[in-house]
CSV table of C-alpha atoms in Angstrom, one decimal:
chain,number,residue,atom,x,y,z
A,1,ASP,CA,0.0,0.0,0.0
A,2,THR,CA,1.2,3.5,-0.9
A,3,GLU,CA,2.0,5.9,2.0
A,4,VAL,CA,0.6,8.8,0.0
A,5,THR,CA,-3.2,8.8,0.2
A,6,GLN,CA,-5.4,10.5,-2.4
A,7,THR,CA,-9.1,11.2,-2.4
A,8,PRO,CA,-11.4,10.7,-4.2
A,9,LYS,CA,-10.2,7.8,-6.2
A,10,HIS,CA,-12.7,8.6,-9.0
A,11,LEU,CA,-14.4,11.9,-9.8
A,12,VAL,CA,-16.9,12.8,-12.5
A,13,MET,CA,-17.7,16.5,-12.8
A,14,GLY,CA,-19.4,18.9,-15.2
A,15,MET,CA,-17.7,21.8,-16.8
A,16,THR,CA,-19.3,24.3,-14.4
A,17,ASN,CA,-18.6,22.3,-11.2
A,18,LYS,CA,-16.1,23.2,-8.5
A,19,LYS,CA,-14.4,20.2,-6.9
A,20,SER,CA,-11.1,19.5,-5.1
A,21,LEU,CA,-8.6,16.6,-5.1
A,22,LYS,CA,-6.9,15.9,-1.8
A,23,CYS,CA,-3.5,14.3,-1.0
A,24,GLU,CA,-2.0,13.4,2.4
A,25,GLN,CA,1.4,12.0,3.5
A,26,HIS,CA,2.7,11.4,6.9
A,27,MET,CA,6.3,10.5,6.0
A,28,GLY,CA,7.7,13.9,7.0
A,29,HIS,CA,8.5,14.7,3.4
A,30,ARG,CA,9.0,18.4,2.6
A,31,ALA,CA,8.2,18.4,-1.1
A,32,MET,CA,4.9,17.5,-2.6
A,33,TYR,CA,3.9,17.3,-6.3
A,34,TRP,CA,0.9,17.2,-8.6
A,35,TYR,CA,1.3,15.3,-11.9
A,36,LYS,CA,-1.2,14.7,-14.6
A,37,GLN,CA,-1.2,11.5,-16.6
A,38,LYS,CA,-3.2,10.8,-19.8
A,39,ALA,CA,-3.7,7.2,-21.0
A,40,LYS,CA,-0.5,5.7,-22.5
A,41,LYS,CA,1.4,8.8,-21.7
A,42,PRO,CA,4.0,9.6,-19.0
A,43,PRO,CA,3.2,11.7,-15.9
A,44,GLU,CA,3.5,15.4,-16.6
A,45,LEU,CA,4.5,17.7,-13.8
A,46,MET,CA,2.0,20.4,-12.9
A,47,PHE,CA,3.0,21.9,-9.5
A,48,VAL,CA,5.7,21.5,-6.8
A,49,TYR,CA,5.5,22.6,-3.2
A,50,SER,CA,8.6,22.8,-1.2
A,51,TYR,CA,8.4,23.5,2.5
A,52,GLU,CA,4.7,24.5,1.9
A,53,LYS,CA,5.6,27.1,-0.7
A,54,LEU,CA,4.8,26.8,-4.4
A,55,SER,CA,8.2,26.4,-6.1
A,56,ILE,CA,7.2,25.2,-9.6
A,57,ASN,CA,4.1,25.9,-11.7
A,58,GLU,CA,4.5,24.4,-15.1
A,59,SER,CA,2.3,27.0,-16.8
A,60,VAL,CA,-0.8,25.2,-15.7
A,61,PRO,CA,-4.1,26.9,-16.6
A,62,SER,CA,-5.7,28.9,-13.8
A,63,ARG,CA,-8.7,26.5,-13.7
A,64,PHE,CA,-6.3,24.3,-11.6
A,65,SER,CA,-5.5,25.9,-8.3
A,66,PRO,CA,-3.1,24.1,-5.9
A,67,GLU,CA,-3.0,24.7,-2.2
A,68,CYS,CA,-0.7,23.4,0.6
A,69,PRO,CA,-2.5,23.9,3.9
A,70,ASN,CA,0.4,22.2,5.9
A,71,SER,CA,3.4,20.0,5.4
A,72,SER,CA,1.2,16.8,5.2
A,73,LEU,CA,-1.6,18.0,2.9
A,74,LEU,CA,-1.8,19.1,-0.7
A,75,ASN,CA,-5.0,20.0,-2.5
A,76,LEU,CA,-5.9,20.7,-6.1
A,77,HIS,CA,-8.9,22.9,-6.6
A,78,LEU,CA,-10.8,22.4,-9.9
A,79,HIS,CA,-13.1,24.9,-11.5
A,80,ALA,CA,-14.5,25.3,-15.0
A,81,LEU,CA,-12.6,22.3,-16.4
A,82,GLN,CA,-12.7,21.1,-20.0
A,83,PRO,CA,-13.3,17.6,-21.2
A,84,GLU,CA,-9.6,17.4,-22.3
A,85,ASP,CA,-8.7,17.8,-18.6
A,86,SER,CA,-9.9,14.2,-18.0
A,87,ALA,CA,-6.9,12.3,-16.8
A,88,LEU,CA,-5.3,10.5,-13.8
A,89,TYR,CA,-4.1,13.1,-11.3
A,90,LEU,CA,-1.2,11.8,-9.3
A,91,CYS,CA,0.1,13.3,-6.1
A,92,ALA,CA,3.7,12.5,-5.0
A,93,SER,CA,6.1,13.4,-2.2
A,94,SER,CA,9.8,13.3,-1.6
A,95,GLN,CA,12.1,13.8,1.3
A,96,GLU,CA,13.7,16.9,-0.2
A,97,GLY,CA,14.3,17.5,-3.8
A,98,ALA,CA,13.3,14.9,-6.3
A,99,GLN,CA,16.8,15.0,-7.7
A,100,THR,CA,18.2,13.2,-4.7
A,101,GLY,CA,15.4,11.0,-3.5
A,102,GLU,CA,12.6,8.8,-4.4
A,103,LEU,CA,9.2,10.1,-5.4
A,104,PHE,CA,6.4,8.3,-3.6
A,105,PHE,CA,3.2,8.4,-5.6
A,106,GLY,CA,-0.4,8.1,-4.4
A,107,GLU,CA,-2.7,5.8,-6.3
A,108,GLY,CA,-4.2,8.8,-8.1
A,109,SER,CA,-7.5,10.4,-8.6
A,110,ARG,CA,-9.2,9.5,-11.9
A,111,LEU,CA,-11.0,12.5,-13.2
A,112,THR,CA,-13.7,12.6,-15.9
A,113,VAL,CA,-15.0,15.9,-17.1
A,114,LEU,CA,-18.3,15.8,-19.0
B,1,ARG,CA,14.7,16.0,-29.9
B,2,LYS,CA,12.6,14.9,-26.9
B,3,GLU,CA,14.0,15.6,-23.5
B,4,VAL,CA,13.8,11.9,-22.5
B,5,GLU,CA,13.2,9.3,-25.2
B,6,GLN,CA,12.3,5.6,-25.0
B,7,ASP,CA,11.2,2.9,-27.4
B,8,PRO,CA,7.5,2.4,-26.5
B,9,GLY,CA,7.6,-1.3,-27.3
B,10,PRO,CA,5.9,-3.5,-26.5
B,11,PHE,CA,8.6,-5.9,-25.9
B,12,ASN,CA,7.0,-9.4,-25.9
B,13,VAL,CA,9.4,-12.0,-24.4
B,14,PRO,CA,9.0,-15.5,-23.0
B,15,GLU,CA,9.6,-16.2,-19.3
B,16,GLY,CA,13.3,-16.6,-18.5
B,17,ALA,CA,14.4,-14.3,-21.3
B,18,THR,CA,16.8,-11.4,-20.9
B,19,VAL,CA,15.5,-8.1,-22.1
B,20,ALA,CA,17.2,-4.7,-22.3
B,21,PHE,CA,15.7,-1.2,-22.6
B,22,ASN,CA,17.6,2.0,-23.5
B,23,CYS,CA,16.6,5.6,-22.8
B,24,THR,CA,18.3,8.7,-24.2
B,25,TYR,CA,18.3,12.1,-22.7
B,26,SER,CA,18.9,15.5,-24.2
B,27,ASN,CA,20.4,17.6,-21.4
B,28,SER,CA,24.0,16.8,-20.9
B,29,ALA,CA,24.0,18.5,-17.5
B,30,SER,CA,21.5,16.1,-16.0
B,31,GLN,CA,22.8,14.4,-12.9
B,32,SER,CA,20.2,12.1,-11.6
B,33,PHE,CA,18.6,9.1,-13.4
B,34,PHE,CA,16.0,6.6,-12.3
B,35,TRP,CA,13.9,3.7,-13.6
B,36,TYR,CA,10.3,3.6,-12.4
B,37,ARG,CA,7.9,0.8,-13.0
B,38,GLN,CA,4.2,1.4,-13.6
B,39,ASP,CA,1.6,-1.4,-13.7
B,40,CYS,CA,-1.6,-0.9,-15.6
B,41,ARG,CA,-3.9,1.6,-13.9
B,42,LYS,CA,-1.5,1.9,-11.0
B,43,GLU,CA,0.9,4.6,-9.8
B,44,PRO,CA,4.6,4.7,-10.8
B,45,LYS,CA,7.0,3.2,-8.3
B,46,LEU,CA,10.8,3.5,-8.1
B,47,LEU,CA,12.5,0.5,-9.4
B,48,MET,CA,16.1,1.7,-9.1
B,49,SER,CA,18.3,4.7,-9.2
B,50,VAL,CA,21.1,4.7,-11.8
B,51,TYR,CA,24.6,5.5,-10.7
B,52,SER,CA,27.6,6.4,-12.8
B,53,SER,CA,29.3,3.2,-11.9
B,54,GLY,CA,26.3,1.1,-12.8
B,55,ASN,CA,24.3,-0.8,-10.3
B,56,GLU,CA,22.6,-4.1,-9.9
B,57,ASP,CA,19.6,-5.2,-7.8
B,58,GLY,CA,18.9,-8.9,-8.1
B,59,ARG,CA,17.9,-9.6,-11.7
B,60,PHE,CA,18.0,-5.9,-12.6
B,61,THR,CA,21.0,-4.0,-13.8
B,62,ALA,CA,21.1,-0.3,-14.6
B,63,GLN,CA,23.9,1.4,-16.5
B,64,LEU,CA,24.6,5.1,-17.4
B,65,ASN,CA,26.6,6.2,-20.4
B,66,ARG,CA,27.2,9.9,-20.0
B,67,ALA,CA,29.2,10.3,-23.2
B,68,SER,CA,26.3,9.0,-25.3
B,69,GLN,CA,23.7,10.3,-23.0
B,70,TYR,CA,21.7,7.2,-22.4
B,71,ILE,CA,20.8,4.9,-19.6
B,72,SER,CA,19.9,1.3,-19.8
B,73,LEU,CA,18.0,-1.3,-17.9
B,74,LEU,CA,18.7,-5.0,-18.2
B,75,ILE,CA,16.3,-7.6,-16.8
B,76,ARG,CA,17.5,-11.2,-16.6
B,77,ASP,CA,15.4,-14.3,-16.2
B,78,SER,CA,12.2,-12.4,-16.9
B,79,LYS,CA,9.1,-13.3,-14.7
B,80,LEU,CA,5.5,-12.9,-15.6
B,81,SER,CA,5.3,-10.4,-12.8
B,82,ASP,CA,7.8,-8.2,-14.7
B,83,SER,CA,5.1,-7.3,-17.2
B,84,ALA,CA,4.7,-3.5,-16.8
B,85,THR,CA,5.7,-0.2,-18.3
B,86,TYR,CA,9.2,0.9,-17.4
B,87,LEU,CA,9.6,4.7,-17.2
B,88,CYS,CA,13.0,6.3,-17.6
B,89,VAL,CA,13.3,9.4,-15.4
B,90,VAL,CA,15.9,12.2,-15.6
B,91,ASN,CA,16.3,15.3,-13.5
B,92,TRP,CA,16.0,18.7,-15.1
B,93,VAL,CA,19.0,20.8,-14.1
B,94,ASP,CA,17.3,24.1,-13.5
B,95,SER,CA,15.4,22.7,-10.6
B,96,SER,CA,16.1,19.9,-8.1
B,97,TYR,CA,12.4,19.2,-7.9
B,98,LYS,CA,11.8,18.7,-11.6
B,99,LEU,CA,12.0,15.2,-13.0
B,100,ILE,CA,11.2,14.5,-16.7
B,101,PHE,CA,9.6,11.2,-17.4
B,102,GLY,CA,10.1,9.3,-20.6
B,103,SER,CA,7.0,7.9,-22.4
B,104,GLY,CA,7.8,4.4,-21.1
B,105,THR,CA,8.6,1.1,-22.5
B,106,ARG,CA,6.0,-1.6,-22.2
B,107,LEU,CA,7.1,-5.1,-21.4
B,108,LEU,CA,5.0,-8.2,-21.8
B,109,VAL,CA,6.4,-11.5,-20.4
B,110,ARG,CA,4.5,-14.5,-21.7
B,111,PRO,CA,4.4,-18.0,-20.2
């Protein structure tokens, strides 16, 4: 079982809905990540939080809004999404930078936008 | 040229076979290299880091060739349970938090 917990596992939403994806880790990791993965494609980095501060935003549209309430939690707020945003959203954490350590992934939240 | 490039496969091999994957990367300044494994509809998991001197973990051997900018993964005595997608991962040097994933190589091990 993964030590990074993501909820919900599945989410279906309309284009006008507002929803949130949640991620939690209790390994004391100081970096947390959001990745997006489409079918048969590799994970694509969206955001990185380091010590609860946003350190990387990979030019993600503003309809995706990350939030890091504390060192264990990471949220992704979703608003006015498009059908092409349907994907698996993976949360990950690492001890420090990903360069030196392992990324631990959650099982992902599978999002469908109608 | 893609930042990290892999042959998508699939590689279809019988149990017991030896199979090797290569991955090329474009940024000569990259310092950290990894192989991750992803099972169908599951999250990626670290298989092994790749060190300059090469490293081995049981049936798995990883090698780094900096001159030619590629890394390799060798799997000996393939098992059915090795069937998965193998992702080559390289750090991006402008940020210690940024890893670039290759598109993955799919391995199917048949009985």
